[in-house]
Amino acid sequence: MVEKLPKGIGENLQPGEDVLFAIKKKMGVEKPKWLIVTDRRIIYFDEKMFGRYDMKAVPYEKLEEVYVKIGKMYAEFIIRKEDGEEIKLERMDKSKSRDAIEAIKEAINRIAVEPVGIERKKHLTSQEMWIHKPKEVVSRSIRMEARRIASRKEEDPLEKLKKLKELYDMGVLSQEEYEEKRKKLLERI
């Protein structure tokens, strides 16, 4: 399930990268912060006024742990990278948090040699969930090799047109951006 994404995310997606799930901060005066789950990485996107934004991306190969605490009103995510850096998102939509961590688990399991699971701890008024990525070297080399092979193979222009239309329908691309890219793809057919 992907809701309308912020405009700046489209220019930061890699060619062929699919958005699997997106969850945003619940309520607030400022523009929302987003947790975007793709088939390749987790993206923290802090949308700001006048088209500005801050973005951090954590490829699944560099991910160590995802922690979610779901309380009475909100959820909190902590994403920890292998190098110890943490990305913290507070006051996230709690109703979509379970789906978000499931999407992360499924994305990791697509590339992992050893499947990962979600550890859960239920309290009286809250719930905690963790994903610990197992230490593995094989998945990293397989994933990188798969990327090299995929980057050599040129994607069909008709498939690119379909994906372009999906991005436009989601509001990621403006009318002008969509028309410009569409014309270039039509020239290749």
XYZ file of C-alpha atoms in Angstrom:
189
model
C 0.000 0.000 0.000
C 1.525 3.263 -1.094
C -0.170 6.570 -0.420
C 0.685 9.797 -2.233
C 4.409 10.270 -1.734
C 6.206 13.594 -1.336
C 7.420 15.121 -4.620
C 11.138 14.952 -3.854
C 11.184 11.191 -3.418
C 10.784 10.510 -7.150
C 14.089 12.146 -8.013
C 15.854 9.997 -5.409
C 14.615 6.571 -6.446
C 17.088 4.442 -8.355
C 16.150 3.133 -11.807
C 13.869 0.124 -11.358
C 13.465 0.675 -7.607
C 9.944 -0.125 -6.407
C 8.239 1.538 -3.430
C 6.610 -1.218 -1.369
C 5.203 0.782 1.538
C 5.194 4.312 2.937
C 4.213 5.612 6.339
C 4.258 9.221 7.515
C 4.347 11.093 10.778
C 0.949 11.596 12.273
C -0.110 15.186 12.890
C 2.217 18.070 13.425
C 2.757 21.684 12.474
C 5.670 20.977 10.155
C 5.551 18.919 6.966
C 5.509 15.176 7.655
C 8.470 12.891 8.012
C 8.261 9.690 5.986
C 9.503 6.126 6.299
C 9.560 4.665 2.812
C 10.206 0.966 2.248
C 11.491 0.006 -1.200
C 12.692 -3.282 -2.616
C 16.311 -2.123 -2.049
C 16.421 0.099 1.025
C 14.642 2.002 3.780
C 14.390 5.740 3.163
C 13.889 8.401 5.843
C 12.463 11.482 4.112
C 11.959 14.720 6.064
C 9.790 16.935 3.876
C 10.240 20.674 4.429
C 8.673 23.871 3.099
C 9.337 25.206 -0.441
C 10.363 21.822 -1.867
C 13.311 21.337 0.497
C 13.962 18.034 2.245
C 16.456 15.919 4.171
C 16.866 12.288 3.172
C 18.783 9.297 4.503
C 18.724 5.875 2.893
C 19.779 2.577 4.430
C 20.336 -0.283 1.970
C 19.245 -3.634 3.402
C 22.841 -4.859 3.121
C 23.899 -2.152 5.630
C 20.929 -2.544 7.985
C 21.514 -4.048 11.426
C 18.186 -3.644 13.234
C 14.723 -2.119 12.966
C 12.877 -1.411 16.219
C 9.249 -0.308 16.486
C 7.337 0.617 19.621
C 3.608 1.028 19.141
C 1.906 2.931 21.946
C -1.645 4.071 22.564
C -1.530 6.957 20.072
C 1.675 6.766 18.031
C 4.514 4.538 16.960
C 8.244 5.129 17.124
C 10.778 3.623 14.699
C 14.509 3.287 15.254
C 16.557 2.094 12.289
C 20.114 1.098 13.185
C 22.818 0.736 10.545
C 25.798 -1.621 10.777
C 28.087 1.321 11.588
C 25.954 2.179 14.651
C 24.209 5.245 13.197
C 20.538 5.463 14.166
C 17.581 7.073 12.442
C 14.711 7.821 14.812
C 11.163 8.604 13.696
C 8.648 9.593 16.353
C 4.878 10.091 16.306
C 4.355 7.848 13.298
C 0.918 6.541 12.323
C 0.447 3.546 14.635
C -2.226 1.848 12.525
C 0.220 1.420 9.611
C 3.303 0.564 11.680
C 2.666 -3.185 11.749
C 2.316 -3.214 7.961
C 5.513 -1.180 7.604
C 7.633 -3.601 9.632
C 6.113 -6.543 7.726
C 7.069 -4.847 4.437
C 10.640 -4.380 5.721
C 10.804 -8.048 6.769
C 9.577 -9.221 3.362
C 12.044 -6.965 1.509
C 14.977 -8.250 3.586
C 13.901 -11.860 3.076
C 13.986 -11.379 -0.703
C 17.760 -10.874 -0.549
C 18.761 -12.699 2.637
C 20.307 -16.147 2.719
C 18.870 -16.731 6.194
C 15.262 -15.581 6.620
C 14.574 -12.951 9.257
C 11.617 -12.843 11.588
C 9.995 -10.259 13.810
C 10.527 -10.511 17.547
C 7.524 -9.218 19.485
C 6.943 -8.126 23.055
C 3.390 -7.199 24.098
C 2.827 -4.942 27.101
C -0.384 -3.748 28.685
C -0.652 -0.547 26.590
C 2.083 -0.967 24.008
C 3.878 -3.428 21.790
C 7.518 -3.654 20.725
C 8.843 -5.328 17.569
C 12.395 -5.941 16.317
C 13.995 -7.206 13.165
C 17.635 -8.217 13.576
C 19.343 -8.911 10.292
C 21.562 -11.973 10.639
C 25.280 -11.575 10.105
C 25.865 -12.912 6.623
C 28.363 -12.288 3.907
C 26.777 -14.329 1.126
C 23.647 -12.199 0.700
C 25.709 -9.064 0.247
C 27.770 -10.540 -2.584
C 24.753 -12.151 -4.249
C 22.761 -8.917 -4.042
C 25.608 -6.810 -5.449
C 26.143 -9.258 -8.320
C 22.407 -9.222 -9.063
C 22.528 -5.409 -9.249
C 25.454 -5.483 -11.687
C 23.647 -7.960 -13.941
C 20.390 -5.975 -13.736
C 22.155 -2.710 -14.567
C 23.647 -4.248 -17.730
C 20.229 -5.390 -18.977
C 18.257 -2.500 -20.494
C 14.648 -2.321 -19.327
C 11.891 -2.402 -21.942
C 10.695 1.147 -22.801
C 7.045 0.033 -22.510
C 7.686 -1.164 -18.943
C 9.373 2.153 -18.190
C 6.302 3.980 -19.553
C 4.046 1.983 -17.205
C 6.240 2.807 -14.204
C 6.409 6.456 -15.247
C 2.600 6.607 -15.401
C 2.370 5.012 -11.925
C 4.733 7.653 -10.511
C 2.681 10.392 -12.140
C -0.595 8.928 -10.775
C 0.940 8.785 -7.267
C 1.818 12.479 -7.516
C 5.576 11.897 -7.460
C 6.042 13.565 -10.860
C 4.555 16.860 -12.023
C 2.680 17.097 -15.342
C 5.723 18.729 -17.002
C 8.172 16.113 -15.686
C 5.856 13.316 -16.779
C 5.397 14.703 -20.311
C 9.125 15.311 -20.776
C 10.111 11.789 -19.698
C 7.229 10.224 -21.622
C 8.336 11.886 -24.871
C 11.893 10.598 -24.434
C 10.664 7.057 -23.865
C 8.303 7.193 -26.851
C 11.233 8.186 -29.077
C 12.984 4.929 -28.116
C 10.066 2.722 -29.232
